[in-house]
Short mmCIF file of C-alpha atoms in Angstrom, two decimals:
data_model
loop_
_atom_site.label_atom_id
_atom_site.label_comp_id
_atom_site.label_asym_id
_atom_site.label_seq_id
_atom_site.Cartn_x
_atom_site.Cartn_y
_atom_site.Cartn_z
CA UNK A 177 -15.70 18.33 -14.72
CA UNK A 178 -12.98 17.38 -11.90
CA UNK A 179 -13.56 19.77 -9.03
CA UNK A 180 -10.72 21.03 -8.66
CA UNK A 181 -8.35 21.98 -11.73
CA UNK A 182 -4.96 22.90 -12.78
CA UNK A 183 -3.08 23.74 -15.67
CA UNK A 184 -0.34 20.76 -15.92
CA UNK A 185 2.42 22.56 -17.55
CA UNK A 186 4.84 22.65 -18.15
CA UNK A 187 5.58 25.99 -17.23
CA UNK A 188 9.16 26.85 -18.56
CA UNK A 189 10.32 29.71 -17.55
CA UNK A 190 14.11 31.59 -16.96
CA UNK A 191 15.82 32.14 -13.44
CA UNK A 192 14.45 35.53 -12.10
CA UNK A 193 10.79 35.42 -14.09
CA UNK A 194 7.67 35.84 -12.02
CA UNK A 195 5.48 33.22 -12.80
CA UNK A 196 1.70 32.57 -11.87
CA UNK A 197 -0.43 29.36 -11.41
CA UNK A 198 -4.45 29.80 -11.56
CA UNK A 199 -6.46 27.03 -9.49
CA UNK A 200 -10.06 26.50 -10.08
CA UNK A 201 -12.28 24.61 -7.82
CA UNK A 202 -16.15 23.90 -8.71
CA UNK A 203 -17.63 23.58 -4.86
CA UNK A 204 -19.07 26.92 -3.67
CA UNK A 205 -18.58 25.44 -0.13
CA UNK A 206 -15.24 25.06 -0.07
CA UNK A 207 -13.80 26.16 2.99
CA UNK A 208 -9.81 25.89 3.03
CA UNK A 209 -7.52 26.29 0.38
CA UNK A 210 -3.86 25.23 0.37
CA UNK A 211 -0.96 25.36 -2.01
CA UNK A 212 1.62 22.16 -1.75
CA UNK A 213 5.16 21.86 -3.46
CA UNK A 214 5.90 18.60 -4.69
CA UNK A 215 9.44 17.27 -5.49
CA UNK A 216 10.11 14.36 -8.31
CA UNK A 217 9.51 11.07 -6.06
CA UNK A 218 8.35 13.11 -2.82
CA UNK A 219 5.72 13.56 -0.93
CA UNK A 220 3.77 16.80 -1.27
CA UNK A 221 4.70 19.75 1.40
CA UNK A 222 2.36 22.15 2.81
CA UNK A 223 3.71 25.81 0.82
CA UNK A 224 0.95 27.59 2.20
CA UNK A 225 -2.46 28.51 3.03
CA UNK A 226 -4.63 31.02 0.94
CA UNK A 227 -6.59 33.27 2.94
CA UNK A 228 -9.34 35.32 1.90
CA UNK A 229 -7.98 38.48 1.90
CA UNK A 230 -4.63 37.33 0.02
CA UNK A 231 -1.18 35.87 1.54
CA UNK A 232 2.66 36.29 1.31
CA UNK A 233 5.75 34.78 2.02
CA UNK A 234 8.68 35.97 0.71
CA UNK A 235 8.41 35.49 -2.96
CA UNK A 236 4.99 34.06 -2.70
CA UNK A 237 1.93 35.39 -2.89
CA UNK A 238 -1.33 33.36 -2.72
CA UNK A 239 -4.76 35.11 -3.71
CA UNK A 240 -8.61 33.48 -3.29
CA UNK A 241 -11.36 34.73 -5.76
CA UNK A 242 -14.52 33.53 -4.23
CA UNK A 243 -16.52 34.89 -6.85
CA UNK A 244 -14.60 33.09 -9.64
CA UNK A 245 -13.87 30.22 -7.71
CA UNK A 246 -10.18 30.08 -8.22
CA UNK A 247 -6.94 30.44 -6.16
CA UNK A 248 -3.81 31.94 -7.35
CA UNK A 249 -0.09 31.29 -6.64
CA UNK A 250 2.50 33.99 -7.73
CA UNK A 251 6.35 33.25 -7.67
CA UNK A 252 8.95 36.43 -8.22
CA UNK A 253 12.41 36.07 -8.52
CA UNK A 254 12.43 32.05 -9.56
CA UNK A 255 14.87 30.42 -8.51
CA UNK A 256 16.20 26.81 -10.00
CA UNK A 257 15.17 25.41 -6.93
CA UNK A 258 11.70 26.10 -7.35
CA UNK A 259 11.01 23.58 -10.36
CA UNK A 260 9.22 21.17 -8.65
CA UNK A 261 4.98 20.43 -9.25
CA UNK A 262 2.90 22.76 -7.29
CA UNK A 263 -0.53 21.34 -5.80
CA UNK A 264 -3.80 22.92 -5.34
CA UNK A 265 -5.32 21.59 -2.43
CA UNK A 266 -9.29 22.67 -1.81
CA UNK A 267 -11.57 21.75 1.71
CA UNK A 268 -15.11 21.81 1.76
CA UNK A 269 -17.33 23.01 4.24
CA UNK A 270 -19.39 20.35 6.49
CA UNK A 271 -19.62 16.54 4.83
CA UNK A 272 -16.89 14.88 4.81
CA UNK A 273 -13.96 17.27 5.36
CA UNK A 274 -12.04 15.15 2.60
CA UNK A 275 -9.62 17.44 0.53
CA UNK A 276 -9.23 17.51 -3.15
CA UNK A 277 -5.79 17.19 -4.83
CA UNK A 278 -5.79 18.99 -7.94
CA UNK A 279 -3.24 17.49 -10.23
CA UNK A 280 -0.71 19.59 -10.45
CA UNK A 281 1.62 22.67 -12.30
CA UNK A 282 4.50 21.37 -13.18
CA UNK A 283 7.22 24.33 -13.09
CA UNK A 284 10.89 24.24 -14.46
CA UNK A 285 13.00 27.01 -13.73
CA UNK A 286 16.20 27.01 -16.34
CA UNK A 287 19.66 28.97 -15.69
CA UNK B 44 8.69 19.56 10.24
CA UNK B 45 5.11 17.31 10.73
CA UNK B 46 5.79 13.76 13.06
CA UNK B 47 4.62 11.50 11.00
CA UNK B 48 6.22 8.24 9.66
CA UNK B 49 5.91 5.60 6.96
CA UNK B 50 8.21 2.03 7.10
CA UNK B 51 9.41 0.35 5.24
CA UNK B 52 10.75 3.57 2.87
CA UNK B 53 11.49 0.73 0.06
CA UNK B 54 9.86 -2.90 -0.40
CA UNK B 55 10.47 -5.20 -3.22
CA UNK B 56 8.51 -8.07 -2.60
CA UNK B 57 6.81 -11.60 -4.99
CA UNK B 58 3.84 -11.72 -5.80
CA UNK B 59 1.05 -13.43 -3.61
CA UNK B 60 2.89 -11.99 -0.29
CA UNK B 61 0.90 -9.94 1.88
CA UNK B 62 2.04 -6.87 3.08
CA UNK B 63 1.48 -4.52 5.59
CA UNK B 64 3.18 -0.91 5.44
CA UNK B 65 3.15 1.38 8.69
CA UNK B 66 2.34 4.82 9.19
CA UNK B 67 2.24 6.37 12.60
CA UNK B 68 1.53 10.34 13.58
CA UNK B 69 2.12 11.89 16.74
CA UNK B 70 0.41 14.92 16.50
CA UNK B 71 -2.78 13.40 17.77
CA UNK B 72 -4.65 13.98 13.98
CA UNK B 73 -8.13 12.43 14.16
CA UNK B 74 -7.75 12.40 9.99
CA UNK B 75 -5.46 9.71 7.89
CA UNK B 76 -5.29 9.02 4.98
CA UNK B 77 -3.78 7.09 2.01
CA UNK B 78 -3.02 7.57 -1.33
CA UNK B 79 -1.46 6.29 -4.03
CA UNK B 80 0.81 7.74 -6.45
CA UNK B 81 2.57 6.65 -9.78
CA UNK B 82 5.40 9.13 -11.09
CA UNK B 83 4.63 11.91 -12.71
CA UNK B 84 0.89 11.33 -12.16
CA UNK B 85 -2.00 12.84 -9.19
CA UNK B 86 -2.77 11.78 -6.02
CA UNK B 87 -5.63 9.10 -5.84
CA UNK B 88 -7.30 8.78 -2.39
CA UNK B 89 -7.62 4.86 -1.65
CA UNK B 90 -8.51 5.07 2.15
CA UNK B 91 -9.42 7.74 4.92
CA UNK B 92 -9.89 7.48 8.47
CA UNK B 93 -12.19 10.26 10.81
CA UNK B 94 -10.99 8.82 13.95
CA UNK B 95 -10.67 5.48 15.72
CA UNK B 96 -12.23 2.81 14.42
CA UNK B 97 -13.85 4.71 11.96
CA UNK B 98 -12.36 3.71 8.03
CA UNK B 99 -13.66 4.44 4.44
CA UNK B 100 -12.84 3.66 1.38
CA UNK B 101 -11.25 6.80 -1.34
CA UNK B 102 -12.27 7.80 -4.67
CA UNK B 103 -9.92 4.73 -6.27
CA UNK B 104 -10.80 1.24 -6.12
CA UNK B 105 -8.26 -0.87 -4.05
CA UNK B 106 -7.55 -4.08 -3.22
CA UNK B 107 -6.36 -2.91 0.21
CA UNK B 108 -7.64 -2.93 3.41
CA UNK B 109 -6.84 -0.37 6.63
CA UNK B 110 -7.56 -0.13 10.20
CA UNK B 111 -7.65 2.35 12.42
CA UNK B 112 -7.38 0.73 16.31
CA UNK B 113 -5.01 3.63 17.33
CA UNK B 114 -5.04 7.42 17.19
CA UNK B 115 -1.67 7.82 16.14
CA UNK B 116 -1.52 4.48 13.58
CA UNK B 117 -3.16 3.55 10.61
CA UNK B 118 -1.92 0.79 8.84
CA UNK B 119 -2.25 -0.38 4.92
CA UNK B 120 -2.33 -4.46 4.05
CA UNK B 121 -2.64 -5.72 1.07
CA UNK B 122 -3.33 -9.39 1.44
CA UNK B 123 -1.70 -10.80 -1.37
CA UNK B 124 0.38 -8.33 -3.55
CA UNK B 125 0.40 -8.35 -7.36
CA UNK B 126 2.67 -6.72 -9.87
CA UNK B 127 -0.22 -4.20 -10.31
CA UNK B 128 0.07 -2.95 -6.75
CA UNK B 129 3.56 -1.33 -7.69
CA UNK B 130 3.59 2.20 -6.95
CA UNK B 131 4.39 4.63 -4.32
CA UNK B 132 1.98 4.53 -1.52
CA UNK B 133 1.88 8.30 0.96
CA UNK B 134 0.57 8.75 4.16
CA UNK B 135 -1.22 12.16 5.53
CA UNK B 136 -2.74 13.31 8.59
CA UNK B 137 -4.26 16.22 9.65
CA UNK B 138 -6.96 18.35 11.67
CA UNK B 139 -10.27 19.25 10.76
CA UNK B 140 -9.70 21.99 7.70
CA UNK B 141 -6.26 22.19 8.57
CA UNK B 142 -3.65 21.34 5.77
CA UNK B 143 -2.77 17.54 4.98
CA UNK B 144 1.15 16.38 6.37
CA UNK B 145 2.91 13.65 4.88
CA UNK B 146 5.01 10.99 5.49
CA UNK B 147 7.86 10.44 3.32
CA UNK B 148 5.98 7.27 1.08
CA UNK B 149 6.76 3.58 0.71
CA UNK B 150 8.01 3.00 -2.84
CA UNK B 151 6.36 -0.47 -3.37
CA UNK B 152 7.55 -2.83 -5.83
CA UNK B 153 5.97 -6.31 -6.65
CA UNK B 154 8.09 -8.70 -8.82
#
């Protein structure tokens, strides 16, 4: 089982649709959780951290489940310019403060 | 946006070259990193870096070798380049727990 995992997509979905990604990550140690955007032939951008008591910005909205071990991310309002692949990105406590990539959502919004 | 920078953007190079692609952050990161990327595929981690002088190798075998003699520079060589390295090569830096930045990637091609 990878440790951290994502749903590839793709996720098709109209202009204006709220769409949600689910991230699950199999360390109970994990620390710091991120969610990256990720153009075609770009490198990744920090979207935003996911704190424990849930996170917004703008149409964004970020949500950690400790008990379930997952992270959320929750787009309203898509826009075209949101297609793009979102990443999952997971820290865990103490060792070797490496983060794990998930592989991606792949999201394409259509007029 | 995160100071950190990757040259040459683009390299199309023979085989049995070696090559050396740059990264330098200013941000005074103890953390870098490199990965690898083909399109449409994940991240692979090939190398990581704690602090000066300190290097390790990622989760994916590579044929490539790093050093870390600087803070703010950790450079990639590959000694003599093969059709197989093709692929886009990303640079990342960060603080402990804090969120990964990029550089923009070298887009490697070996004829």
């Amino acid at each position: 089982r990878k440790e951290v995992e994502q749903d590839p997509g793709p996720f098709n979905v109209p202009e204006g649709a709220t769409v949600a990604f689910n991230c699950t990550y199999s360390n109970s140690a994990s620390q710091s959780f991120f969610w990256y955007r990720q153009d075609c032939r770009k490198e990744p951008k920090l979207l935003m951290s996911v704190y424990s008591s849930g996170n917004e910005d703008g149409r964004f909205t970020a949500q950690l489940n400790r008990a379930s071990q997952y992270i959320s991310l929750l787009i309203r309002d898509s826009k075209l310019s949101d297609s793009a692949t979102y990443l999952c990105v997971v820290h865990a406590s103490g060792g070797s403060y490496i983060p794990t990539f998930g592989r991606g959502t792949s999201l394409i919004v259509h007029p | 946006e995160a100071d950190i920078y990757q040259t040459p953007r683009y390299l199309v190079i023979g085989t049995g070259k070696k090559i050396t692609l740059e990264c330098s952050q200013t941000m005074g990161h103890d953390k870098m990193y490199w990965y690898q990327q083909d399109p449409g595929m994940e991240l692979h981690l090939i190398h990581y870096s704690y602090g000066v002088n300190s290097t390790e190798k990622g989760d994916l075998s590579s044929e490539s070798t790093v050093s870390r003699i600087r803070t703010e520079h950790f450079p990639l060589t590959l000694e003599s380049a093969r059709p197989s390295h093709t692929s886009q090569y990303l640079c990342a830096s960060s603080g402990t727990h804090q969120p990964q930045h990029f550089g923009d990637g070298t887009r490697l091609s070996i004829l």
